[in-house]
């Protein structure tokens, strides 16, 4: 029951957040110089063509009126049609967002798989050689621009070693996972570095906690102490960070998806900025905001599940 | 100034804190949970005396101490300083009050700003309250250090360079810097080692007689409170159960709770051992106060009236007050349930 | 016209013989890496090259451009005849031609398609057939086009994508109230008569075409074209990734190979690095309005513009930007554009002359100015960085401003830009399109530069109706002379289309107008 | 006076510097030297073309080779220090100061202010940071100045969040109450007492944020929205060299190394500062 | 107490089962940046079966470190040497697996702060059962019923429901009872208790101490009780050992030590605690502060604070020697003078 009310409360908190984002997006895109017609028609358009299209899109209306129409549509669940791609925004989002979700999901998974064991090794060999090597390597991972990591991985693993496809997105699920591995790894490296750093610190902290001493004094096997007592408690603070980083991960997906030719929401977002595709930009922003908020919610729930003290 | 007027008087002060307000409670239309930290507390502090306030955790003694220095504002009732309601003080009046009523805190680690040196800490107090012209401040700092028996080279050092006892001395020096009339000491020595406790207690006793301070000494350690106080107030769940002179309380407590508290404290005499548990049961939650006497749930002398009617603090003889329906509890007439004589030979 | 046809025939023959060196193989699917996805597959209402350049694979036109992009050859119409007065055009449809859904192509479909394309405000390409007055049919094969005025470019116009023939009934049966809504629905599952049919389209990711069983043209083996079973267009915006996918064999071909990679791929063993002749020219557009942002504009002085032209070392730019792939422009239009005149590079590098001109123009001390660069576009950045260095020699301090495309387009259209990078490709096998935009002030103010030459305007208007090829050629020669001497551009270079293909791929062609021709493409197994 | 002498000695007492601070400090110190006096070490003009040496591989004349304009890559990498270190500082100092002040007030005030601030934080972290910055730069126009504005508009929130959280912890400690009992004004308590104790996480974040700023600057440079040509900036250089990864790797690899090295310096320094500023109790 | 044989400790003890705990020369050092800290030095003491031994000292005196060293809980950078003989086997020299089998089954330990010693994210039932999983072959159901039994033994009401609750849902006293239940799970023969009541209120402390006495009797186990509170020692322990700066300075039967302390530090400690009848007088405090473990004074570590100190105390370190009886030991050159000094009481 407390968990339930906790979830409801969090869902209610999302509403002002989404409204705020909606307004910011709306204002921001209309401040952008250039209009959809200019973006679409290119250099050869004549003024008459541009005016005609802007009229068709309702962009000759005052901004307030546009916002009103926009909100009315959103409330009825209609996100409008893409200006450039001539299809409905909702279908576009349904098509692209799962790709990005899979990409970020995979990279989150890879990051965890990398970070958890290495953080543990680093924490248990604290201030000694393995710790220094692991921290140094991740430090570098943190210091490299995503696009550069992507290009390097692409050149080495796809082009030279031919272990992975160069890019794109497969047809079957297995094929897609295979295609998304390298971009996911690219995103995962810096994410893993952040996680590792945090997890290492909290493992060290938990190792010094008195309940670990108590568990030792109980004569528990070291495996039990490690998993049940140390790791579980250390993960609690990392879960929050994990949730917070999802937003960053989605931001990183913008560049990764371009480098690896992954047809995901990140690239759609950039394309819609460059194409001044207002409906897509707005729709996608809402979708991403809701998505990230849900991620926060899920991490909160996971945290509450890991830590019974939270959901009072 | 009227000599009979108490320097501080606490008139029916109540303090409530809002507990967690869950969504379920909101949806059901229930009010938020209320923590009754102080419940109609009435006490007087006389000029020059030491009033001990004692009780277990959650009894409201710290909240009361904080109300005295306006770290909390009372919800009901009033705290009066020299007869004036302190919640009405504004501007210079408030500054003057802040100067004249000071507090010393429990935690020797948390009560000093770790990024300020001792001379900065003391100097700031002197400067803000314009206690001394600027050039005289270093000299005054030296005097203060001397007063609390800290070495002179302490001035340039940071709190973390001192031991717990020394840090409490710095806290005392800071309070004394503004030359107050009243000092509220909240668990002043409970975080200190026994040998150091004694040093600080001795210092406090000396300073009090030398500077004619009025002291409100809040603690959970009965032995200490008895040692230092003229009068003692025993609190339980936000209420004052008994007010008594120090020796009166310890020889013949007038409230069953006071008595249980005394029995539970281990005596220093190995010959005084007994195996009887002084008081069974847990401390009740201050979230949902019972309608009757707050101690009713654990009291060995409980009877029906205790569960329905809250006893009020009422006089029991010379300077003695208790909040108990058993008005003759603890009177000198020997009582089968009162092994007082056994405790204090 | 005949000589052209003969030349084409010879070329085809040569190509054919060279092809026959291999044993032609049918079947298979070609995977082709594109830099950007198509947006809208309606021939009339589309907006951009990403659509235009592949439309001919889906939709056939009455006439087709020749492979050199300069002439016209029969398409859906096997015969065509322009009346002597130049006011009427008669076309005859081939026998037994069908749309991809199997329905026959009727003259009514043709008339409806052409009228739709010519309708004012229907898309932005109508200007190329603005001369069409009416289209009527006669019998089950003949189409009569009545013109408002003699139009020397009308045959070329009928090769252009927007005159593609669509099935009227199926189009009108598409859901939607307006033509635009119907077009939107129709373009999701287009029915045309090109060699391929759209099978599936995953926007922003891939587009799959399969062969059109009803396509009319025959291959070398006497069987119907195309040879391929299908084409997969894969969308790979990143240049490096596109090339990596090609070299790793994941795709069979890739367009828009960066010039910097051309030489590298040329030496690669399993790739053909093709450089298809094109009508593409790259240049800097200068705003020549006398006042700009409330200040006097030095660029309005023709001498300044000439000085800037002389100060540019084109060879160096060609090396830096195109890595030797490009060549200097000899006129504002490319050498592949019909009626191009010019045999030596414009404005040979001459710093002294440039300085002298600056002095004459009163700008001995130079001036500060800026140029719009498309953000992240390596070619434009490279060219502009080089210009920055070169113009510094004559005292012009150039600031680069990287902006995104809509921003640039808006400044361009508003005429508030100072300078910008630009490139041009013809859509029609005629010089009139480029000239109308570059020279003729009434289309878009000569590339929105505010430049105007009354003589050139008059010449252009006359040439649009001039049916005598020789006279028309003279008119164009004069227009090029005027424009090249004091026009509002700094021509940089013309480049071919760099396309890299697997060695196993044969018969792919990108014509100078940009169209990707997959009809005769085949792939070794 | 002996007390003064003791104070002076205590103030200047050298603490044992953390190892990571020393190594990070050495890297950043050298970077700063290169940033301030690039011409001392750069052998060539970073923007000078050499048509005779386009895409020349590393040699004695050009230790890092030349790029497609024949510009000396070494000189460009060195000169890029000026811009990239500038990005590190200018893109973060505004958010640091503004965020710290806002965070201090919000954390101290609590209540409604905190609730409003919480929503702003939510909205900001919900929105992909890079996308927001790109959009803002697109509105304002490309270039470093506008990039700083864009980063600042978003970035202050993170500092404010850190400071507010820490102030909330600190304001409950006894020394804050001691200040109140002393009758100190809220401003004095916030800035003289709480902030010096609450600011450490923000300073540590600041140091690592500078590395992130360089990465962001590079990403924007890569997209053409950051530093403008012909200025040398690592992200721009990597973007320039992207097409030459196979034929002229040196164009992008050396700036890449510079980014990683500088990032490493900031990261190490961040760890070190955290260690150094840890409150000793 | 009904308990089946397989629940008891392993029966393969090859040494003398009646010897109890014999600690000899136990030394634990830590490498710190400021040098080596000797947290416990040359500690010798015995615990007979069924006996409660109090280990008394102020913070930093090494009492907790000694307890942890016995249990093998000292982690790097700490190092333990010496001998801890438990029923004929040396715990210090033992392999970690052997030690693990003894921990929690033959020897159990409880800590000062149950809130931090209990894992906050696991239900208490699981934390009890863990212990049973590690040392017994009980089935799931047997474990559950044993857990219930333990909860009842330590006096936790509604045990059935509370097994599935988490530590934060218990009050401080109940938490300490939970920890005791966990420690008792395998019926240990020795309980090491590290300040088990310091964090508790006085009435709850009373309950817990009485519970410990009760359990000692019922389960025939020995207890080492670490505390800084002399009252707790007086009320609970049979014998006591006083530690200062890492060393034991005095041992003996509780009554003897309280009546006639032979070390000046013990004497000072006793004097620091206020007693009845001494209100508002100066306490007999020990001046100065305990020394830093990395920088101990030469000779007797207590000499800078000692009023009995002479030259020899500066130069030589006194060894712990038996005085009046083999179990009455003291490490002081002047123990006779101390013993003769005016009584504190």
mmCIF file with all atom_site columns, C-alpha atoms in Angstrom, chain A residues 108-254:
data_model
loop_
_atom_site.group_PDB
_atom_site.id
_atom_site.type_symbol
_atom_site.label_atom_id
_atom_site.label_alt_id
_atom_site.label_comp_id
_atom_site.label_asym_id
_atom_site.label_entity_id
_atom_site.label_seq_id
_atom_site.pdbx_PDB_ins_code
_atom_site.Cartn_x
_atom_site.Cartn_y
_atom_site.Cartn_z
_atom_site.occupancy
_atom_site.B_iso_or_equiv
_atom_site.pdbx_formal_charge
_atom_site.auth_seq_id
_atom_site.auth_comp_id
_atom_site.auth_asym_id
_atom_site.auth_atom_id
_atom_site.pdbx_PDB_model_num
ATOM 1   C CA . UNK A 1 108 ? 22.349 0.153   -19.720 1.00 0.00 ? 108 UNK A CA 1
ATOM 2   C CA . UNK A 1 109 ? 22.671 -3.604  -19.507 1.00 0.00 ? 109 UNK A CA 1
ATOM 3   C CA . UNK A 1 110 ? 26.188 -3.594  -20.910 1.00 0.00 ? 110 UNK A CA 1
ATOM 4   C CA . UNK A 1 111 ? 27.127 -0.811  -18.534 1.00 0.00 ? 111 UNK A CA 1
ATOM 5   C CA . UNK A 1 112 ? 25.854 -2.816  -15.592 1.00 0.00 ? 112 UNK A CA 1
ATOM 6   C CA . UNK A 1 113 ? 27.615 -5.964  -16.708 1.00 0.00 ? 113 UNK A CA 1
ATOM 7   C CA . UNK A 1 114 ? 30.840 -4.001  -17.041 1.00 0.00 ? 114 UNK A CA 1
ATOM 8   C CA . UNK A 1 115 ? 30.498 -1.821  -13.992 1.00 0.00 ? 115 UNK A CA 1
ATOM 9   C CA . UNK A 1 116 ? 29.313 -4.172  -11.266 1.00 0.00 ? 116 UNK A CA 1
ATOM 10  C CA . UNK A 1 117 ? 32.077 -6.798  -11.275 1.00 0.00 ? 117 UNK A CA 1
ATOM 11  C CA . UNK A 1 118 ? 34.781 -4.266  -12.014 1.00 0.00 ? 118 UNK A CA 1
ATOM 12  C CA . UNK A 1 119 ? 33.557 -1.929  -9.292  1.00 0.00 ? 119 UNK A CA 1
ATOM 13  C CA . UNK A 1 120 ? 33.716 -4.824  -6.902  1.00 0.00 ? 120 UNK A CA 1
ATOM 14  C CA . UNK A 1 121 ? 37.231 -5.771  -7.913  1.00 0.00 ? 121 UNK A CA 1
ATOM 15  C CA . UNK A 1 122 ? 38.337 -2.152  -7.688  1.00 0.00 ? 122 UNK A CA 1
ATOM 16  C CA . UNK A 1 123 ? 36.731 -1.741  -4.282  1.00 0.00 ? 123 UNK A CA 1
ATOM 17  C CA . UNK A 1 124 ? 38.213 -4.889  -2.845  1.00 0.00 ? 124 UNK A CA 1
ATOM 18  C CA . UNK A 1 125 ? 41.690 -4.137  -4.224  1.00 0.00 ? 125 UNK A CA 1
ATOM 19  C CA . UNK A 1 126 ? 41.392 -0.540  -3.178  1.00 0.00 ? 126 UNK A CA 1
ATOM 20  C CA . UNK A 1 127 ? 44.389 1.696   -3.836  1.00 0.00 ? 127 UNK A CA 1
ATOM 21  C CA . UNK A 1 128 ? 46.263 -1.207  -5.382  1.00 0.00 ? 128 UNK A CA 1
ATOM 22  C CA . UNK A 1 129 ? 47.184 -2.005  -8.948  1.00 0.00 ? 129 UNK A CA 1
ATOM 23  C CA . UNK A 1 130 ? 43.909 -3.569  -10.198 1.00 0.00 ? 130 UNK A CA 1
ATOM 24  C CA . UNK A 1 131 ? 42.015 -0.621  -8.752  1.00 0.00 ? 131 UNK A CA 1
ATOM 25  C CA . UNK A 1 132 ? 44.271 1.882   -10.469 1.00 0.00 ? 132 UNK A CA 1
ATOM 26  C CA . UNK A 1 133 ? 44.025 0.078   -13.802 1.00 0.00 ? 133 UNK A CA 1
ATOM 27  C CA . UNK A 1 134 ? 40.262 -0.207  -13.687 1.00 0.00 ? 134 UNK A CA 1
ATOM 28  C CA . UNK A 1 135 ? 39.764 3.371   -12.561 1.00 0.00 ? 135 UNK A CA 1
ATOM 29  C CA . UNK A 1 136 ? 42.232 4.669   -15.116 1.00 0.00 ? 136 UNK A CA 1
ATOM 30  C CA . UNK A 1 137 ? 40.524 2.808   -17.937 1.00 0.00 ? 137 UNK A CA 1
ATOM 31  C CA . UNK A 1 138 ? 37.114 4.089   -16.950 1.00 0.00 ? 138 UNK A CA 1
ATOM 32  C CA . UNK A 1 139 ? 38.452 7.559   -16.418 1.00 0.00 ? 139 UNK A CA 1
ATOM 33  C CA . UNK A 1 140 ? 39.493 7.478   -20.054 1.00 0.00 ? 140 UNK A CA 1
ATOM 34  C CA . UNK A 1 141 ? 36.108 6.128   -21.051 1.00 0.00 ? 141 UNK A CA 1
ATOM 35  C CA . UNK A 1 142 ? 34.615 9.135   -19.334 1.00 0.00 ? 142 UNK A CA 1
ATOM 36  C CA . UNK A 1 143 ? 36.943 11.555  -21.076 1.00 0.00 ? 143 UNK A CA 1
ATOM 37  C CA . UNK A 1 144 ? 36.240 10.472  -24.635 1.00 0.00 ? 144 UNK A CA 1
ATOM 38  C CA . UNK A 1 145 ? 33.587 12.139  -26.760 1.00 0.00 ? 145 UNK A CA 1
ATOM 39  C CA . UNK A 1 146 ? 30.842 9.713   -27.755 1.00 0.00 ? 146 UNK A CA 1
ATOM 40  C CA . UNK A 1 147 ? 31.232 10.353  -31.463 1.00 0.00 ? 147 UNK A CA 1
ATOM 41  C CA . UNK A 1 148 ? 34.918 9.582   -31.259 1.00 0.00 ? 148 UNK A CA 1
ATOM 42  C CA . UNK A 1 149 ? 34.418 6.353   -29.335 1.00 0.00 ? 149 UNK A CA 1
ATOM 43  C CA . UNK A 1 150 ? 31.805 5.378   -31.898 1.00 0.00 ? 150 UNK A CA 1
ATOM 44  C CA . UNK A 1 151 ? 34.080 5.991   -34.844 1.00 0.00 ? 151 UNK A CA 1
ATOM 45  C CA . UNK A 1 152 ? 36.952 4.123   -33.222 1.00 0.00 ? 152 UNK A CA 1
ATOM 46  C CA . UNK A 1 153 ? 34.812 1.108   -32.291 1.00 0.00 ? 153 UNK A CA 1
ATOM 47  C CA . UNK A 1 154 ? 33.309 1.124   -35.751 1.00 0.00 ? 154 UNK A CA 1
ATOM 48  C CA . UNK A 1 155 ? 36.698 1.163   -37.421 1.00 0.00 ? 155 UNK A CA 1
ATOM 49  C CA . UNK A 1 156 ? 38.211 -1.494  -35.209 1.00 0.00 ? 156 UNK A CA 1
ATOM 50  C CA . UNK A 1 157 ? 35.417 -3.993  -34.558 1.00 0.00 ? 157 UNK A CA 1
ATOM 51  C CA . UNK A 1 158 ? 33.292 -3.600  -37.646 1.00 0.00 ? 158 UNK A CA 1
ATOM 52  C CA . UNK A 1 159 ? 35.590 -2.547  -40.433 1.00 0.00 ? 159 UNK A CA 1
ATOM 53  C CA . UNK A 1 160 ? 38.862 -4.185  -39.449 1.00 0.00 ? 160 UNK A CA 1
ATOM 54  C CA . UNK A 1 161 ? 37.885 -7.237  -37.426 1.00 0.00 ? 161 UNK A CA 1
ATOM 55  C CA . UNK A 1 162 ? 34.457 -7.591  -39.051 1.00 0.00 ? 162 UNK A CA 1
ATOM 56  C CA . UNK A 1 163 ? 32.996 -8.873  -35.792 1.00 0.00 ? 163 UNK A CA 1
ATOM 57  C CA . UNK A 1 164 ? 29.950 -6.669  -35.984 1.00 0.00 ? 164 UNK A CA 1
ATOM 58  C CA . UNK A 1 165 ? 27.946 -5.006  -38.723 1.00 0.00 ? 165 UNK A CA 1
ATOM 59  C CA . UNK A 1 166 ? 28.947 -1.444  -39.453 1.00 0.00 ? 166 UNK A CA 1
ATOM 60  C CA . UNK A 1 167 ? 25.604 0.018   -38.661 1.00 0.00 ? 167 UNK A CA 1
ATOM 61  C CA . UNK A 1 168 ? 21.968 0.015   -39.453 1.00 0.00 ? 168 UNK A CA 1
ATOM 62  C CA . UNK A 1 169 ? 19.218 -1.965  -37.879 1.00 0.00 ? 169 UNK A CA 1
ATOM 63  C CA . UNK A 1 170 ? 18.238 -5.537  -38.630 1.00 0.00 ? 170 UNK A CA 1
ATOM 64  C CA . UNK A 1 171 ? 14.894 -7.121  -39.306 1.00 0.00 ? 171 UNK A CA 1
ATOM 65  C CA . UNK A 1 172 ? 14.628 -9.898  -36.754 1.00 0.00 ? 172 UNK A CA 1
ATOM 66  C CA . UNK A 1 173 ? 15.077 -9.403  -33.042 1.00 0.00 ? 173 UNK A CA 1
ATOM 67  C CA . UNK A 1 174 ? 18.347 -11.303 -32.928 1.00 0.00 ? 174 UNK A CA 1
ATOM 68  C CA . UNK A 1 175 ? 19.626 -9.408  -35.911 1.00 0.00 ? 175 UNK A CA 1
ATOM 69  C CA . UNK A 1 176 ? 18.666 -6.137  -34.278 1.00 0.00 ? 176 UNK A CA 1
ATOM 70  C CA . UNK A 1 177 ? 20.461 -6.996  -31.064 1.00 0.00 ? 177 UNK A CA 1
ATOM 71  C CA . UNK A 1 178 ? 23.490 -7.870  -33.145 1.00 0.00 ? 178 UNK A CA 1
ATOM 72  C CA . UNK A 1 179 ? 23.308 -4.583  -35.034 1.00 0.00 ? 179 UNK A CA 1
ATOM 73  C CA . UNK A 1 180 ? 22.792 -2.548  -31.910 1.00 0.00 ? 180 UNK A CA 1
ATOM 74  C CA . UNK A 1 181 ? 25.651 -4.060  -29.961 1.00 0.00 ? 181 UNK A CA 1
ATOM 75  C CA . UNK A 1 182 ? 28.369 -1.647  -31.030 1.00 0.00 ? 182 UNK A CA 1
ATOM 76  C CA . UNK A 1 183 ? 26.295 1.517   -30.672 1.00 0.00 ? 183 UNK A CA 1
ATOM 77  C CA . UNK A 1 184 ? 25.105 0.245   -27.315 1.00 0.00 ? 184 UNK A CA 1
ATOM 78  C CA . UNK A 1 185 ? 28.673 -0.411  -26.274 1.00 0.00 ? 185 UNK A CA 1
ATOM 79  C CA . UNK A 1 186 ? 29.640 3.088   -27.367 1.00 0.00 ? 186 UNK A CA 1
ATOM 80  C CA . UNK A 1 187 ? 26.981 4.588   -25.176 1.00 0.00 ? 187 UNK A CA 1
ATOM 81  C CA . UNK A 1 188 ? 27.693 2.165   -22.372 1.00 0.00 ? 188 UNK A CA 1
ATOM 82  C CA . UNK A 1 189 ? 31.348 3.049   -21.897 1.00 0.00 ? 189 UNK A CA 1
ATOM 83  C CA . UNK A 1 190 ? 30.897 6.464   -20.354 1.00 0.00 ? 190 UNK A CA 1
ATOM 84  C CA . UNK A 1 191 ? 27.782 5.313   -18.549 1.00 0.00 ? 191 UNK A CA 1
ATOM 85  C CA . UNK A 1 192 ? 29.666 2.352   -17.110 1.00 0.00 ? 192 UNK A CA 1
ATOM 86  C CA . UNK A 1 193 ? 32.404 4.730   -16.002 1.00 0.00 ? 193 UNK A CA 1
ATOM 87  C CA . UNK A 1 194 ? 29.931 6.846   -14.049 1.00 0.00 ? 194 UNK A CA 1
ATOM 88  C CA . UNK A 1 195 ? 28.285 3.779   -12.554 1.00 0.00 ? 195 UNK A CA 1
ATOM 89  C CA . UNK A 1 196 ? 31.597 2.179   -11.704 1.00 0.00 ? 196 UNK A CA 1
ATOM 90  C CA . UNK A 1 197 ? 32.795 5.233   -9.896  1.00 0.00 ? 197 UNK A CA 1
ATOM 91  C CA . UNK A 1 198 ? 29.662 5.515   -7.850  1.00 0.00 ? 198 UNK A CA 1
ATOM 92  C CA . UNK A 1 199 ? 29.363 1.815   -7.171  1.00 0.00 ? 199 UNK A CA 1
ATOM 93  C CA . UNK A 1 200 ? 32.980 1.501   -6.121  1.00 0.00 ? 200 UNK A CA 1
ATOM 94  C CA . UNK A 1 201 ? 32.512 4.282   -3.602  1.00 0.00 ? 201 UNK A CA 1
ATOM 95  C CA . UNK A 1 202 ? 29.333 2.786   -2.195  1.00 0.00 ? 202 UNK A CA 1
ATOM 96  C CA . UNK A 1 203 ? 30.812 -0.716  -2.029  1.00 0.00 ? 203 UNK A CA 1
ATOM 97  C CA . UNK A 1 204 ? 33.706 0.688   -0.046  1.00 0.00 ? 204 UNK A CA 1
ATOM 98  C CA . UNK A 1 205 ? 31.252 2.455   2.193   1.00 0.00 ? 205 UNK A CA 1
ATOM 99  C CA . UNK A 1 206 ? 29.099 -0.629  2.674   1.00 0.00 ? 206 UNK A CA 1
ATOM 100 C CA . UNK A 1 207 ? 32.151 -2.812  3.300   1.00 0.00 ? 207 UNK A CA 1
ATOM 101 C CA . UNK A 1 208 ? 32.870 -0.628  6.292   1.00 0.00 ? 208 UNK A CA 1
ATOM 102 C CA . UNK A 1 209 ? 29.292 -0.763  7.518   1.00 0.00 ? 209 UNK A CA 1
ATOM 103 C CA . UNK A 1 210 ? 28.782 -2.435  10.828  1.00 0.00 ? 210 UNK A CA 1
ATOM 104 C CA . UNK A 1 211 ? 26.204 -4.868  9.497   1.00 0.00 ? 211 UNK A CA 1
ATOM 105 C CA . UNK A 1 212 ? 28.932 -6.388  7.349   1.00 0.00 ? 212 UNK A CA 1
ATOM 106 C CA . UNK A 1 213 ? 30.999 -6.908  10.471  1.00 0.00 ? 213 UNK A CA 1
ATOM 107 C CA . UNK A 1 214 ? 27.951 -8.360  12.143  1.00 0.00 ? 214 UNK A CA 1
ATOM 108 C CA . UNK A 1 215 ? 27.374 -10.679 9.190   1.00 0.00 ? 215 UNK A CA 1
ATOM 109 C CA . UNK A 1 216 ? 31.001 -11.787 9.453   1.00 0.00 ? 216 UNK A CA 1
ATOM 110 C CA . UNK A 1 217 ? 30.592 -12.299 13.176  1.00 0.00 ? 217 UNK A CA 1
ATOM 111 C CA . UNK A 1 218 ? 27.594 -14.493 12.415  1.00 0.00 ? 218 UNK A CA 1
ATOM 112 C CA . UNK A 1 219 ? 29.937 -16.816 10.555  1.00 0.00 ? 219 UNK A CA 1
ATOM 113 C CA . UNK A 1 220 ? 28.251 -16.356 7.189   1.00 0.00 ? 220 UNK A CA 1
ATOM 114 C CA . UNK A 1 221 ? 30.011 -17.576 4.072   1.00 0.00 ? 221 UNK A CA 1
ATOM 115 C CA . UNK A 1 222 ? 31.816 -14.834 2.185   1.00 0.00 ? 222 UNK A CA 1
ATOM 116 C CA . UNK A 1 223 ? 29.627 -15.343 -0.884  1.00 0.00 ? 223 UNK A CA 1
ATOM 117 C CA . UNK A 1 224 ? 26.511 -14.655 1.172   1.00 0.00 ? 224 UNK A CA 1
ATOM 118 C CA . UNK A 1 225 ? 28.114 -11.598 2.700   1.00 0.00 ? 225 UNK A CA 1
ATOM 119 C CA . UNK A 1 226 ? 29.124 -10.320 -0.719  1.00 0.00 ? 226 UNK A CA 1
ATOM 120 C CA . UNK A 1 227 ? 25.823 -10.702 -2.513  1.00 0.00 ? 227 UNK A CA 1
ATOM 121 C CA . UNK A 1 228 ? 23.221 -10.400 0.192   1.00 0.00 ? 228 UNK A CA 1
ATOM 122 C CA . UNK A 1 229 ? 24.840 -7.841  2.401   1.00 0.00 ? 229 UNK A CA 1
ATOM 123 C CA . UNK A 1 230 ? 27.347 -5.805  0.420   1.00 0.00 ? 230 UNK A CA 1
ATOM 124 C CA . UNK A 1 231 ? 26.152 -5.709  -3.167  1.00 0.00 ? 231 UNK A CA 1
ATOM 125 C CA . UNK A 1 232 ? 22.479 -5.244  -2.473  1.00 0.00 ? 232 UNK A CA 1
ATOM 126 C CA . UNK A 1 233 ? 23.063 -2.306  -0.184  1.00 0.00 ? 233 UNK A CA 1
ATOM 127 C CA . UNK A 1 234 ? 25.668 -0.793  -2.463  1.00 0.00 ? 234 UNK A CA 1
ATOM 128 C CA . UNK A 1 235 ? 23.276 -0.943  -5.390  1.00 0.00 ? 235 UNK A CA 1
ATOM 129 C CA . UNK A 1 236 ? 20.674 1.195   -3.658  1.00 0.00 ? 236 UNK A CA 1
ATOM 130 C CA . UNK A 1 237 ? 22.410 4.511   -4.180  1.00 0.00 ? 237 UNK A CA 1
ATOM 131 C CA . UNK A 1 238 ? 23.554 3.441   -7.614  1.00 0.00 ? 238 UNK A CA 1
ATOM 132 C CA . UNK A 1 239 ? 19.994 2.809   -8.721  1.00 0.00 ? 239 UNK A CA 1
ATOM 133 C CA . UNK A 1 240 ? 19.163 6.501   -8.376  1.00 0.00 ? 240 UNK A CA 1
ATOM 134 C CA . UNK A 1 241 ? 22.167 7.462   -10.414 1.00 0.00 ? 241 UNK A CA 1
ATOM 135 C CA . UNK A 1 242 ? 21.189 4.830   -12.933 1.00 0.00 ? 242 UNK A CA 1
ATOM 136 C CA . UNK A 1 243 ? 17.803 6.445   -13.373 1.00 0.00 ? 243 UNK A CA 1
ATOM 137 C CA . UNK A 1 244 ? 19.226 9.944   -13.585 1.00 0.00 ? 244 UNK A CA 1
ATOM 138 C CA . UNK A 1 245 ? 21.697 8.854   -16.221 1.00 0.00 ? 245 UNK A CA 1
ATOM 139 C CA . UNK A 1 246 ? 18.977 7.519   -18.518 1.00 0.00 ? 246 UNK A CA 1
ATOM 140 C CA . UNK A 1 247 ? 18.328 11.076  -19.653 1.00 0.00 ? 247 UNK A CA 1
ATOM 141 C CA . UNK A 1 248 ? 21.999 11.514  -20.450 1.00 0.00 ? 248 UNK A CA 1
ATOM 142 C CA . UNK A 1 249 ? 21.960 8.199   -22.248 1.00 0.00 ? 249 UNK A CA 1
ATOM 143 C CA . UNK A 1 250 ? 19.078 9.349   -24.439 1.00 0.00 ? 250 UNK A CA 1
ATOM 144 C CA . UNK A 1 251 ? 21.020 12.508  -25.218 1.00 0.00 ? 251 UNK A CA 1
ATOM 145 C CA . UNK A 1 252 ? 24.017 10.403  -26.182 1.00 0.00 ? 252 UNK A CA 1
ATOM 146 C CA . UNK A 1 253 ? 21.787 8.304   -28.400 1.00 0.00 ? 253 UNK A CA 1
ATOM 147 C CA . UNK A 1 254 ? 21.378 11.329  -30.659 1.00 0.00 ? 254 UNK A CA 1
#
